């Protein structure tokens, strides 16, 4: 078992626990090294660092950046970043502006399908209004009985082709990697098993093109062990890590009790031959 968990969310983005509570929970579950990786915002890191010192665990400064690449939305983790880096901060601020515009369009689209009050209702779930996102809409829709849980609400409302889905232009891959590397962090492709085109998984040739481009831009890691991967996918993405000379990362992608596939920590070991991403900074 690994005692590293390098991917999770707090109330600064779409998690359910404030940063200090998240760190306390991680410590209680034997995590020794935790990266807080909120979507497009790093304002939870200071609180998390204080809590980590109290609990005797190491906090890695992290972020999960939303990216548009070809027709895909990708998530790029920045691990061991410098949270004072101006270019990184400016880039993240720009992404956050786009989130509020998208939220208005999502609410308008839901209103057309007869769901009123989604904008105000969803903002009530966003402790940090700058990171309003689909998860907050999902919680609102569940609260009002449109679906039984957050997972099914995505299937029926919040993905491509459904009434609450609005296509959105996120950051360019090149910029996201540049901000991360420029702030002395390691850029890691998050949960590669989750990317789809339509209903199908991203094809292998496309994934290969992505990994080559990502590496050429300065990306150095790939999430192998992820809360949203199956054990077969651990092996599959370990092979890609070797082929493309990428560090392997591991993270639960925990969002909150009852809402995630996996709780913090207790992640299985890497498949053989993976080079753990922490070798990049330890
Ligand atoms: P956004 O960045 O606002 O488009 O929201 C993306 C977030 O929605 C992800 O980080 C997940 O937390 C959540 N999400 C995406 N797809 C699903 C799904 N199928 N089931 C549950 N949560 C999802
Ligand atoms: Mn999320
Ligand atoms: Mn993600
Ligand atoms: Mn995540």
PDB file of C-alpha atoms and ligand atoms in Angstrom:
ATOM      1  CA  UNK A   1       0.000   0.000   0.000  1.00  0.00           C
ATOM      2  CA  UNK A   2       1.152   3.507  -0.799  1.00  0.00           C
ATOM      3  CA  UNK A   3       1.014   6.178   1.874  1.00  0.00           C
ATOM      4  CA  UNK A   4       1.043   8.879  -0.754  1.00  0.00           C
ATOM      5  CA  UNK A   5      -2.209  10.404  -1.988  1.00  0.00           C
ATOM      6  CA  UNK A   6      -1.487  13.009  -4.625  1.00  0.00           C
ATOM      7  CA  UNK A   7      -4.964  13.979  -5.824  1.00  0.00           C
ATOM      8  CA  UNK A   8      -7.942  15.264  -3.815  1.00  0.00           C
ATOM      9  CA  UNK A   9     -10.382  18.146  -3.542  1.00  0.00           C
ATOM     10  CA  UNK A  10     -11.565  20.505  -0.816  1.00  0.00           C
ATOM     11  CA  UNK A  11     -14.391  23.063  -0.623  1.00  0.00           C
ATOM     12  CA  UNK A  12     -12.073  25.434  -2.503  1.00  0.00           C
ATOM     13  CA  UNK A  13     -13.263  23.545  -5.599  1.00  0.00           C
ATOM     14  CA  UNK A  14     -15.863  20.775  -5.651  1.00  0.00           C
ATOM     15  CA  UNK A  15     -14.912  18.759  -2.566  1.00  0.00           C
ATOM     16  CA  UNK A  16     -17.123  18.549   0.503  1.00  0.00           C
ATOM     17  CA  UNK A  17     -14.533  19.101   3.262  1.00  0.00           C
ATOM     18  CA  UNK A  18     -12.638  22.316   4.026  1.00  0.00           C
ATOM     19  CA  UNK A  19      -8.850  21.955   3.538  1.00  0.00           C
ATOM     20  CA  UNK A  20      -8.056  21.477   7.258  1.00  0.00           C
ATOM     21  CA  UNK A  21     -10.686  18.748   7.651  1.00  0.00           C
ATOM     22  CA  UNK A  22      -9.474  17.016   4.523  1.00  0.00           C
ATOM     23  CA  UNK A  23      -5.900  16.948   5.858  1.00  0.00           C
ATOM     24  CA  UNK A  24      -7.109  15.649   9.240  1.00  0.00           C
ATOM     25  CA  UNK A  25      -9.012  12.866   7.517  1.00  0.00           C
ATOM     26  CA  UNK A  26      -5.963  11.947   5.434  1.00  0.00           C
ATOM     27  CA  UNK A  27      -3.754  11.836   8.538  1.00  0.00           C
ATOM     28  CA  UNK A  28      -6.313   9.621  10.264  1.00  0.00           C
ATOM     29  CA  UNK A  29      -6.143   7.245   7.333  1.00  0.00           C
ATOM     30  CA  UNK A  30      -2.347   6.847   7.427  1.00  0.00           C
ATOM     31  CA  UNK A  31      -1.520   9.147   4.537  1.00  0.00           C
ATOM     32  CA  UNK A  32       2.008  10.473   5.033  1.00  0.00           C
ATOM     33  CA  UNK A  33       2.238  12.676   1.949  1.00  0.00           C
ATOM     34  CA  UNK A  34      -0.853  14.442   0.635  1.00  0.00           C
ATOM     35  CA  UNK A  35      -1.235  16.733  -2.375  1.00  0.00           C
ATOM     36  CA  UNK A  36      -4.260  19.023  -2.331  1.00  0.00           C
ATOM     37  CA  UNK A  37      -5.215  19.464  -5.991  1.00  0.00           C
ATOM     38  CA  UNK A  38      -8.286  21.671  -6.232  1.00  0.00           C
ATOM     39  CA  UNK A  39      -9.615  22.501  -9.690  1.00  0.00           C
ATOM     40  CA  UNK A  40      -8.139  25.729 -11.071  1.00  0.00           C
ATOM     41  CA  UNK A  41      -7.494  27.296  -7.655  1.00  0.00           C
ATOM     42  CA  UNK A  42      -4.758  27.058  -5.047  1.00  0.00           C
ATOM     43  CA  UNK A  43      -6.277  29.190  -2.307  1.00  0.00           C
ATOM     44  CA  UNK A  44      -6.740  26.183  -0.010  1.00  0.00           C
ATOM     45  CA  UNK A  45      -3.039  25.382   0.228  1.00  0.00           C
ATOM     46  CA  UNK A  46      -2.192  27.728   3.106  1.00  0.00           C
ATOM     47  CA  UNK A  47      -4.895  26.279   5.379  1.00  0.00           C
ATOM     48  CA  UNK A  48      -3.909  22.766   4.332  1.00  0.00           C
ATOM     49  CA  UNK A  49      -0.231  23.427   5.144  1.00  0.00           C
ATOM     50  CA  UNK A  50      -1.060  24.584   8.660  1.00  0.00           C
ATOM     51  CA  UNK A  51      -3.187  21.500   9.262  1.00  0.00           C
ATOM     52  CA  UNK A  52      -0.521  19.222   7.781  1.00  0.00           C
ATOM     53  CA  UNK A  53       2.084  20.604  10.213  1.00  0.00           C
ATOM     54  CA  UNK A  54      -0.298  19.962  13.134  1.00  0.00           C
ATOM     55  CA  UNK A  55      -0.898  16.377  12.034  1.00  0.00           C
ATOM     56  CA  UNK A  56       2.725  15.621  11.147  1.00  0.00           C
ATOM     57  CA  UNK A  57       2.097  14.843   7.494  1.00  0.00           C
ATOM     58  CA  UNK A  58       3.729  16.358   4.429  1.00  0.00           C
ATOM     59  CA  UNK A  59       1.638  18.564   2.176  1.00  0.00           C
ATOM     60  CA  UNK A  60       2.541  18.827  -1.488  1.00  0.00           C
ATOM     61  CA  UNK A  61       1.269  22.011  -3.116  1.00  0.00           C
ATOM     62  CA  UNK A  62      -0.923  20.969  -6.018  1.00  0.00           C
ATOM     63  CA  UNK A  63      -3.602  22.002  -8.482  1.00  0.00           C
ATOM     64  CA  UNK A  64      -5.728  20.300 -11.160  1.00  0.00           C
ATOM     65  CA  UNK A  65      -5.953  22.462 -14.266  1.00  0.00           C
ATOM     66  CA  UNK A  66      -8.848  22.189 -16.737  1.00  0.00           C
ATOM     67  CA  UNK A  67      -7.589  22.007 -20.319  1.00  0.00           C
ATOM     68  CA  UNK A  68      -9.125  21.784 -23.786  1.00  0.00           C
ATOM     69  CA  UNK A  69      -7.135  19.656 -26.217  1.00  0.00           C
ATOM     70  CA  UNK A  70      -8.676  18.985 -29.625  1.00  0.00           C
ATOM     71  CA  UNK A  71     -12.273  18.024 -28.779  1.00  0.00           C
ATOM     72  CA  UNK A  72     -11.371  16.748 -25.309  1.00  0.00           C
ATOM     73  CA  UNK A  73     -11.432  18.241 -21.841  1.00  0.00           C
ATOM     74  CA  UNK A  74      -8.334  17.045 -19.974  1.00  0.00           C
ATOM     75  CA  UNK A  75      -7.178  17.508 -16.418  1.00  0.00           C
ATOM     76  CA  UNK A  76      -3.525  18.258 -15.795  1.00  0.00           C
ATOM     77  CA  UNK A  77      -2.204  18.013 -12.261  1.00  0.00           C
ATOM     78  CA  UNK A  78       0.526  20.354 -11.137  1.00  0.00           C
ATOM     79  CA  UNK A  79       2.432  18.756  -8.254  1.00  0.00           C
ATOM     80  CA  UNK A  80       5.017  20.458  -6.055  1.00  0.00           C
ATOM     81  CA  UNK A  81       4.234  23.844  -7.585  1.00  0.00           C
ATOM     82  CA  UNK A  82       5.256  27.196  -6.159  1.00  0.00           C
ATOM     83  CA  UNK A  83       1.930  28.732  -5.086  1.00  0.00           C
ATOM     84  CA  UNK A  84       3.321  32.269  -5.300  1.00  0.00           C
ATOM     85  CA  UNK A  85       4.222  32.060  -8.990  1.00  0.00           C
ATOM     86  CA  UNK A  86       2.578  35.011 -10.764  1.00  0.00           C
ATOM     87  CA  UNK A  87       2.085  33.371 -14.175  1.00  0.00           C
ATOM     88  CA  UNK A  88       0.422  30.362 -12.588  1.00  0.00           C
ATOM     89  CA  UNK A  89      -1.844  32.561 -10.468  1.00  0.00           C
ATOM     90  CA  UNK A  90      -2.813  34.697 -13.469  1.00  0.00           C
ATOM     91  CA  UNK A  91      -3.540  31.652 -15.612  1.00  0.00           C
ATOM     92  CA  UNK A  92      -5.774  30.096 -12.967  1.00  0.00           C
ATOM     93  CA  UNK A  93      -7.616  33.390 -12.475  1.00  0.00           C
ATOM     94  CA  UNK A  94      -8.427  33.467 -16.189  1.00  0.00           C
ATOM     95  CA  UNK A  95      -9.867  29.918 -16.092  1.00  0.00           C
ATOM     96  CA  UNK A  96     -12.052  30.840 -13.117  1.00  0.00           C
ATOM     97  CA  UNK A  97     -13.626  33.728 -15.039  1.00  0.00           C
ATOM     98  CA  UNK A  98     -14.745  31.253 -17.698  1.00  0.00           C
ATOM     99  CA  UNK A  99     -16.452  29.115 -15.056  1.00  0.00           C
ATOM    100  CA  UNK A 100     -18.942  31.820 -14.092  1.00  0.00           C
ATOM    101  CA  UNK A 101     -19.904  32.454 -17.733  1.00  0.00           C
ATOM    102  CA  UNK A 102     -20.371  28.724 -18.297  1.00  0.00           C
ATOM    103  CA  UNK A 103     -22.521  28.426 -15.157  1.00  0.00           C
ATOM    104  CA  UNK A 104     -24.921  31.069 -16.480  1.00  0.00           C
ATOM    105  CA  UNK A 105     -25.252  29.217 -19.790  1.00  0.00           C
ATOM    106  CA  UNK A 106     -25.765  25.899 -17.993  1.00  0.00           C
ATOM    107  CA  UNK A 107     -28.574  27.395 -15.915  1.00  0.00           C
ATOM    108  CA  UNK A 108     -30.211  28.916 -19.019  1.00  0.00           C
ATOM    109  CA  UNK A 109     -30.078  25.573 -20.747  1.00  0.00           C
ATOM    110  CA  UNK A 110     -31.574  23.772 -17.748  1.00  0.00           C
ATOM    111  CA  UNK A 111     -34.302  26.438 -17.529  1.00  0.00           C
ATOM    112  CA  UNK A 112     -35.261  25.613 -21.132  1.00  0.00           C
ATOM    113  CA  UNK A 113     -35.835  22.022 -20.033  1.00  0.00           C
ATOM    114  CA  UNK A 114     -38.063  23.201 -17.228  1.00  0.00           C
ATOM    115  CA  UNK A 115     -35.556  23.308 -14.349  1.00  0.00           C
ATOM    116  CA  UNK A 116     -35.791  26.715 -12.715  1.00  0.00           C
ATOM    117  CA  UNK A 117     -33.461  28.330 -10.218  1.00  0.00           C
ATOM    118  CA  UNK A 118     -30.387  26.242 -11.059  1.00  0.00           C
ATOM    119  CA  UNK A 119     -27.919  29.132 -10.967  1.00  0.00           C
ATOM    120  CA  UNK A 120     -28.768  30.403  -7.486  1.00  0.00           C
ATOM    121  CA  UNK A 121     -29.370  26.859  -6.288  1.00  0.00           C
ATOM    122  CA  UNK A 122     -25.980  25.630  -7.459  1.00  0.00           C
ATOM    123  CA  UNK A 123     -24.081  28.607  -6.094  1.00  0.00           C
ATOM    124  CA  UNK A 124     -25.404  27.677  -2.668  1.00  0.00           C
ATOM    125  CA  UNK A 125     -23.213  24.561  -2.887  1.00  0.00           C
ATOM    126  CA  UNK A 126     -20.117  26.457  -3.974  1.00  0.00           C
ATOM    127  CA  UNK A 127     -18.209  27.595  -0.887  1.00  0.00           C
ATOM    128  CA  UNK A 128     -15.831  29.283  -3.328  1.00  0.00           C
ATOM    129  CA  UNK A 129     -18.088  30.890  -5.970  1.00  0.00           C
ATOM    130  CA  UNK A 130     -15.140  31.320  -8.378  1.00  0.00           C
ATOM    131  CA  UNK A 131     -15.002  27.555  -8.889  1.00  0.00           C
ATOM    132  CA  UNK A 132     -18.663  27.003  -9.646  1.00  0.00           C
ATOM    133  CA  UNK A 133     -18.787  23.765 -11.617  1.00  0.00           C
ATOM    134  CA  UNK A 134     -20.793  20.784 -12.666  1.00  0.00           C
ATOM    135  CA  UNK A 135     -20.526  19.072  -9.280  1.00  0.00           C
ATOM    136  CA  UNK A 136     -22.341  21.985  -7.617  1.00  0.00           C
ATOM    137  CA  UNK A 137     -25.078  21.776 -10.252  1.00  0.00           C
ATOM    138  CA  UNK A 138     -25.236  18.040  -9.624  1.00  0.00           C
ATOM    139  CA  UNK A 139     -25.783  18.558  -5.893  1.00  0.00           C
ATOM    140  CA  UNK A 140     -28.542  21.081  -6.618  1.00  0.00           C
ATOM    141  CA  UNK A 141     -30.265  18.697  -9.054  1.00  0.00           C
ATOM    142  CA  UNK A 142     -30.107  15.828  -6.546  1.00  0.00           C
ATOM    143  CA  UNK A 143     -31.463  18.067  -3.785  1.00  0.00           C
ATOM    144  CA  UNK A 144     -34.469  18.836  -5.981  1.00  0.00           C
ATOM    145  CA  UNK A 145     -35.105  15.202  -6.830  1.00  0.00           C
ATOM    146  CA  UNK A 146     -34.088  15.235 -10.507  1.00  0.00           C
ATOM    147  CA  UNK A 147     -31.794  12.234  -9.916  1.00  0.00           C
ATOM    148  CA  UNK A 148     -31.059   9.947  -7.009  1.00  0.00           C
ATOM    149  CA  UNK A 149     -27.353  10.724  -6.658  1.00  0.00           C
ATOM    150  CA  UNK A 150     -24.508  12.775  -8.062  1.00  0.00           C
ATOM    151  CA  UNK A 151     -23.331   9.965 -10.316  1.00  0.00           C
ATOM    152  CA  UNK A 152     -26.649   9.450 -12.086  1.00  0.00           C
ATOM    153  CA  UNK A 153     -27.259  13.174 -12.384  1.00  0.00           C
ATOM    154  CA  UNK A 154     -24.123  13.428 -14.531  1.00  0.00           C
ATOM    155  CA  UNK A 155     -25.399  10.734 -16.843  1.00  0.00           C
ATOM    156  CA  UNK A 156     -28.782  12.404 -17.304  1.00  0.00           C
ATOM    157  CA  UNK A 157     -27.949  16.104 -17.253  1.00  0.00           C
ATOM    158  CA  UNK A 158     -24.344  17.150 -17.200  1.00  0.00           C
ATOM    159  CA  UNK A 159     -22.497  15.359 -19.982  1.00  0.00           C
ATOM    160  CA  UNK A 160     -22.261  16.025 -23.734  1.00  0.00           C
ATOM    161  CA  UNK A 161     -25.668  15.868 -25.393  1.00  0.00           C
ATOM    162  CA  UNK A 162     -27.646  16.468 -22.182  1.00  0.00           C
ATOM    163  CA  UNK A 163     -29.577  19.641 -21.265  1.00  0.00           C
ATOM    164  CA  UNK A 164     -27.167  20.956 -18.634  1.00  0.00           C
ATOM    165  CA  UNK A 165     -24.015  20.456 -20.686  1.00  0.00           C
ATOM    166  CA  UNK A 166     -22.307  23.476 -22.197  1.00  0.00           C
ATOM    167  CA  UNK A 167     -19.194  23.010 -24.304  1.00  0.00           C
ATOM    168  CA  UNK A 168     -16.450  25.171 -22.904  1.00  0.00           C
ATOM    169  CA  UNK A 169     -12.997  26.351 -23.917  1.00  0.00           C
ATOM    170  CA  UNK A 170     -10.563  25.744 -21.051  1.00  0.00           C
ATOM    171  CA  UNK A 171      -6.847  26.539 -20.968  1.00  0.00           C
ATOM    172  CA  UNK A 172      -4.554  25.323 -23.749  1.00  0.00           C
ATOM    173  CA  UNK A 173      -2.463  22.257 -22.879  1.00  0.00           C
ATOM    174  CA  UNK A 174       0.673  24.175 -23.741  1.00  0.00           C
ATOM    175  CA  UNK A 175      -0.187  26.985 -21.312  1.00  0.00           C
ATOM    176  CA  UNK A 176      -1.173  24.687 -18.442  1.00  0.00           C
ATOM    177  CA  UNK A 177       2.109  22.772 -18.707  1.00  0.00           C
ATOM    178  CA  UNK A 178       4.049  26.030 -19.016  1.00  0.00           C
ATOM    179  CA  UNK A 179       2.469  27.469 -15.850  1.00  0.00           C
ATOM    180  CA  UNK A 180       3.182  24.286 -13.899  1.00  0.00           C
ATOM    181  CA  UNK A 181       6.751  23.810 -15.093  1.00  0.00           C
ATOM    182  CA  UNK A 182       7.386  27.557 -14.758  1.00  0.00           C
ATOM    183  CA  UNK A 183       6.428  27.338 -11.094  1.00  0.00           C
ATOM    184  CA  UNK A 184       8.914  24.452 -10.659  1.00  0.00           C
ATOM    185  CA  UNK A 185       6.145  21.840 -10.491  1.00  0.00           C
ATOM    186  CA  UNK A 186       5.696  18.501 -12.218  1.00  0.00           C
ATOM    187  CA  UNK A 187       2.889  18.301 -14.797  1.00  0.00           C
ATOM    188  CA  UNK A 188       0.963  15.021 -14.588  1.00  0.00           C
ATOM    189  CA  UNK A 189      -1.825  13.820 -16.885  1.00  0.00           C
ATOM    190  CA  UNK A 190      -4.714  13.031 -14.489  1.00  0.00           C
ATOM    191  CA  UNK A 191      -6.883   9.888 -14.776  1.00  0.00           C
ATOM    192  CA  UNK A 192      -6.122   9.046 -18.429  1.00  0.00           C
ATOM    193  CA  UNK A 193      -8.692   6.245 -18.252  1.00  0.00           C
ATOM    194  CA  UNK A 194     -11.516   8.748 -17.934  1.00  0.00           C
ATOM    195  CA  UNK A 195     -11.170  10.528 -21.266  1.00  0.00           C
ATOM    196  CA  UNK A 196     -13.808   9.741 -23.826  1.00  0.00           C
ATOM    197  CA  UNK A 197     -14.974  10.919 -27.214  1.00  0.00           C
ATOM    198  CA  UNK A 198     -18.709  10.572 -27.219  1.00  0.00           C
ATOM    199  CA  UNK A 199     -19.378   7.382 -25.287  1.00  0.00           C
ATOM    200  CA  UNK A 200     -16.162   5.644 -26.339  1.00  0.00           C
ATOM    201  CA  UNK A 201     -12.835   5.726 -24.503  1.00  0.00           C
ATOM    202  CA  UNK A 202     -10.230   7.934 -26.139  1.00  0.00           C
ATOM    203  CA  UNK A 203      -8.676   5.765 -28.832  1.00  0.00           C
ATOM    204  CA  UNK A 204      -5.168   4.442 -28.313  1.00  0.00           C
ATOM    205  CA  UNK A 205      -3.684   6.324 -31.270  1.00  0.00           C
ATOM    206  CA  UNK A 206      -5.107   9.584 -29.911  1.00  0.00           C
ATOM    207  CA  UNK A 207      -3.811   8.851 -26.424  1.00  0.00           C
ATOM    208  CA  UNK A 208      -0.359   8.189 -27.893  1.00  0.00           C
ATOM    209  CA  UNK A 209      -0.433  11.497 -29.779  1.00  0.00           C
ATOM    210  CA  UNK A 210      -1.506  13.238 -26.607  1.00  0.00           C
ATOM    211  CA  UNK A 211       1.278  11.679 -24.538  1.00  0.00           C
ATOM    212  CA  UNK A 212       3.920  12.542 -27.125  1.00  0.00           C
ATOM    213  CA  UNK A 213       2.731  16.151 -27.313  1.00  0.00           C
ATOM    214  CA  UNK A 214       2.436  16.372 -23.515  1.00  0.00           C
ATOM    215  CA  UNK A 215       5.999  15.126 -23.080  1.00  0.00           C
ATOM    216  CA  UNK A 216       7.340  17.499 -25.728  1.00  0.00           C
ATOM    217  CA  UNK A 217       5.671  20.400 -23.935  1.00  0.00           C
ATOM    218  CA  UNK A 218       7.351  19.411 -20.647  1.00  0.00           C
ATOM    219  CA  UNK A 219       4.789  17.058 -19.063  1.00  0.00           C
ATOM    220  CA  UNK A 220       6.562  14.429 -16.980  1.00  0.00           C
ATOM    221  CA  UNK A 221       3.943  12.322 -15.201  1.00  0.00           C
ATOM    222  CA  UNK A 222       0.858  10.190 -15.687  1.00  0.00           C
ATOM    223  CA  UNK A 223      -1.650   9.075 -13.071  1.00  0.00           C
ATOM    224  CA  UNK A 224      -1.407   5.292 -13.020  1.00  0.00           C
ATOM    225  CA  UNK A 225      -3.190   4.472  -9.769  1.00  0.00           C
ATOM    226  CA  UNK A 226      -6.327   6.609  -9.629  1.00  0.00           C
ATOM    227  CA  UNK A 227      -9.578   6.288  -7.730  1.00  0.00           C
ATOM    228  CA  UNK A 228     -11.317   6.225 -11.088  1.00  0.00           C
ATOM    229  CA  UNK A 229      -9.153   3.489 -12.659  1.00  0.00           C
ATOM    230  CA  UNK A 230      -9.712  -0.256 -12.563  1.00  0.00           C
ATOM    231  CA  UNK A 231      -6.796  -2.566 -11.646  1.00  0.00           C
ATOM    232  CA  UNK A 232      -6.500  -3.451 -15.354  1.00  0.00           C
ATOM    233  CA  UNK A 233      -6.062   0.230 -16.063  1.00  0.00           C
ATOM    234  CA  UNK A 234      -3.240   0.475 -13.483  1.00  0.00           C
ATOM    235  CA  UNK A 235      -1.347  -2.040 -15.600  1.00  0.00           C
ATOM    236  CA  UNK A 236      -2.326  -0.380 -18.862  1.00  0.00           C
ATOM    237  CA  UNK A 237      -1.196   3.096 -17.830  1.00  0.00           C
ATOM    238  CA  UNK A 238       1.964   1.745 -16.204  1.00  0.00           C
ATOM    239  CA  UNK A 239       2.869   0.512 -19.702  1.00  0.00           C
ATOM    240  CA  UNK A 240       2.283   3.982 -21.134  1.00  0.00           C
ATOM    241  CA  UNK A 241       4.404   5.471 -18.343  1.00  0.00           C
ATOM    242  CA  UNK A 242       7.320   3.241 -19.369  1.00  0.00           C
ATOM    243  CA  UNK A 243       6.822   3.792 -23.083  1.00  0.00           C
ATOM    244  CA  UNK A 244       6.730   7.586 -22.768  1.00  0.00           C
ATOM    245  CA  UNK A 245       9.299   7.906 -19.999  1.00  0.00           C
ATOM    246  CA  UNK A 246       6.834   9.414 -17.544  1.00  0.00           C
ATOM    247  CA  UNK A 247       6.777   9.296 -13.763  1.00  0.00           C
ATOM    248  CA  UNK A 248       3.846   7.379 -12.275  1.00  0.00           C
ATOM    249  CA  UNK A 249       1.475   9.169  -9.892  1.00  0.00           C
ATOM    250  CA  UNK A 250      -1.212   7.922  -7.550  1.00  0.00           C
ATOM    251  CA  UNK A 251      -4.247   9.647  -6.079  1.00  0.00           C
ATOM    252  CA  UNK A 252      -7.705   8.888  -4.801  1.00  0.00           C
ATOM    253  CA  UNK A 253      -9.376  11.938  -6.433  1.00  0.00           C
ATOM    254  CA  UNK A 254     -11.410  12.050  -3.230  1.00  0.00           C
ATOM    255  CA  UNK A 255     -14.193  14.665  -3.222  1.00  0.00           C
ATOM    256  CA  UNK A 256     -16.115  13.784  -0.082  1.00  0.00           C
ATOM    257  CA  UNK A 257     -17.602  11.036   2.047  1.00  0.00           C
ATOM    258  CA  UNK A 258     -20.193   9.145   0.010  1.00  0.00           C
ATOM    259  CA  UNK A 259     -19.413  10.949  -3.247  1.00  0.00           C
ATOM    260  CA  UNK A 260     -16.208   9.296  -4.406  1.00  0.00           C
ATOM    261  CA  UNK A 261     -15.134   5.892  -5.628  1.00  0.00           C
ATOM    262  CA  UNK A 262     -12.307   5.889  -3.125  1.00  0.00           C
ATOM    263  CA  UNK A 263     -11.595   7.483   0.205  1.00  0.00           C
ATOM    264  CA  UNK A 264      -8.260   9.164   0.943  1.00  0.00           C
ATOM    265  CA  UNK A 265      -5.172   6.962   1.000  1.00  0.00           C
ATOM    266  CA  UNK A 266      -5.098   3.151   1.076  1.00  0.00           C
ATOM    267  CA  UNK A 267      -4.114   3.150  -2.586  1.00  0.00           C
ATOM    268  CA  UNK A 268      -2.633  -0.058  -3.968  1.00  0.00           C
ATOM    269  CA  UNK A 269       1.043  -0.220  -4.899  1.00  0.00           C
ATOM    270  CA  UNK A 270       2.192   0.655  -8.387  1.00  0.00           C
ATOM    271  CA  UNK A 271       2.666  -2.103 -10.901  1.00  0.00           C
ATOM    272  CA  UNK A 272       6.323  -3.150 -11.181  1.00  0.00           C
ATOM    273  CA  UNK A 273       8.768  -0.876 -12.991  1.00  0.00           C
ATOM    274  CA  UNK A 274       6.914   2.367 -12.323  1.00  0.00           C
ATOM    275  CA  UNK A 275       9.069   5.301 -11.291  1.00  0.00           C
ATOM    276  CA  UNK A 276       7.097   7.169  -8.600  1.00  0.00           C
ATOM    277  CA  UNK A 277       6.533  10.841  -9.314  1.00  0.00           C
ATOM    278  CA  UNK A 278       7.897  11.892  -5.909  1.00  0.00           C
ATOM    279  CA  UNK A 279      11.374  10.988  -7.164  1.00  0.00           C
ATOM    280  CA  UNK A 280      11.104  14.211  -9.122  1.00  0.00           C
ATOM    281  CA  UNK A 281      11.250  16.283  -5.926  1.00  0.00           C
ATOM    282  CA  UNK A 282      12.530  14.088  -3.087  1.00  0.00           C
TER     283      UNK A 282
HETATM  284  P1  LIG B   1     -16.270  20.777 -14.209  1.00  0.00           P
HETATM  285  O1  LIG B   1     -14.784  20.992 -14.105  1.00  0.00           O
HETATM  286  O2  LIG B   1     -17.053  21.858 -13.538  1.00  0.00           O
HETATM  287  O3  LIG B   1     -16.718  20.505 -15.614  1.00  0.00           O
HETATM  288  O4  LIG B   1     -16.609  19.490 -13.364  1.00  0.00           O
HETATM  289  C1  LIG B   1     -15.816  18.351 -13.458  1.00  0.00           C
HETATM  290  C2  LIG B   1     -16.005  17.555 -12.190  1.00  0.00           C
HETATM  291  O5  LIG B   1     -17.239  16.902 -12.217  1.00  0.00           O
HETATM  292  C3  LIG B   1     -14.992  16.452 -12.031  1.00  0.00           C
HETATM  293  O6  LIG B   1     -13.831  16.925 -11.421  1.00  0.00           O
HETATM  294  C4  LIG B   1     -15.706  15.491 -11.133  1.00  0.00           C
HETATM  295  O7  LIG B   1     -15.601  15.930  -9.791  1.00  0.00           O
HETATM  296  C5  LIG B   1     -17.143  15.659 -11.555  1.00  0.00           C
HETATM  297  N1  LIG B   1     -17.568  14.628 -12.506  1.00  0.00           N
HETATM  298  C6  LIG B   1     -17.337  14.562 -13.825  1.00  0.00           C
HETATM  299  N2  LIG B   1     -17.939  13.491 -14.375  1.00  0.00           N
HETATM  300  C7  LIG B   1     -18.566  12.862 -13.369  1.00  0.00           C
HETATM  301  C8  LIG B   1     -19.373  11.688 -13.263  1.00  0.00           C
HETATM  302  N3  LIG B   1     -19.657  10.963 -14.343  1.00  0.00           N
HETATM  303  N4  LIG B   1     -19.851  11.352 -12.045  1.00  0.00           N
HETATM  304  C9  LIG B   1     -19.587  12.091 -10.959  1.00  0.00           C
HETATM  305  N5  LIG B   1     -18.825  13.201 -10.986  1.00  0.00           N
HETATM  306  C10 LIG B   1     -18.330  13.578 -12.169  1.00  0.00           C
HETATM  307 MN1  LIG B   2     -14.032  17.444  -9.279  1.00  0.00          MN
HETATM  308 MN1  LIG B   3     -10.221  15.353 -12.802  1.00  0.00          MN
HETATM  309 MN1  LIG B   4      -9.769  15.595  -9.422  1.00  0.00          MN
END
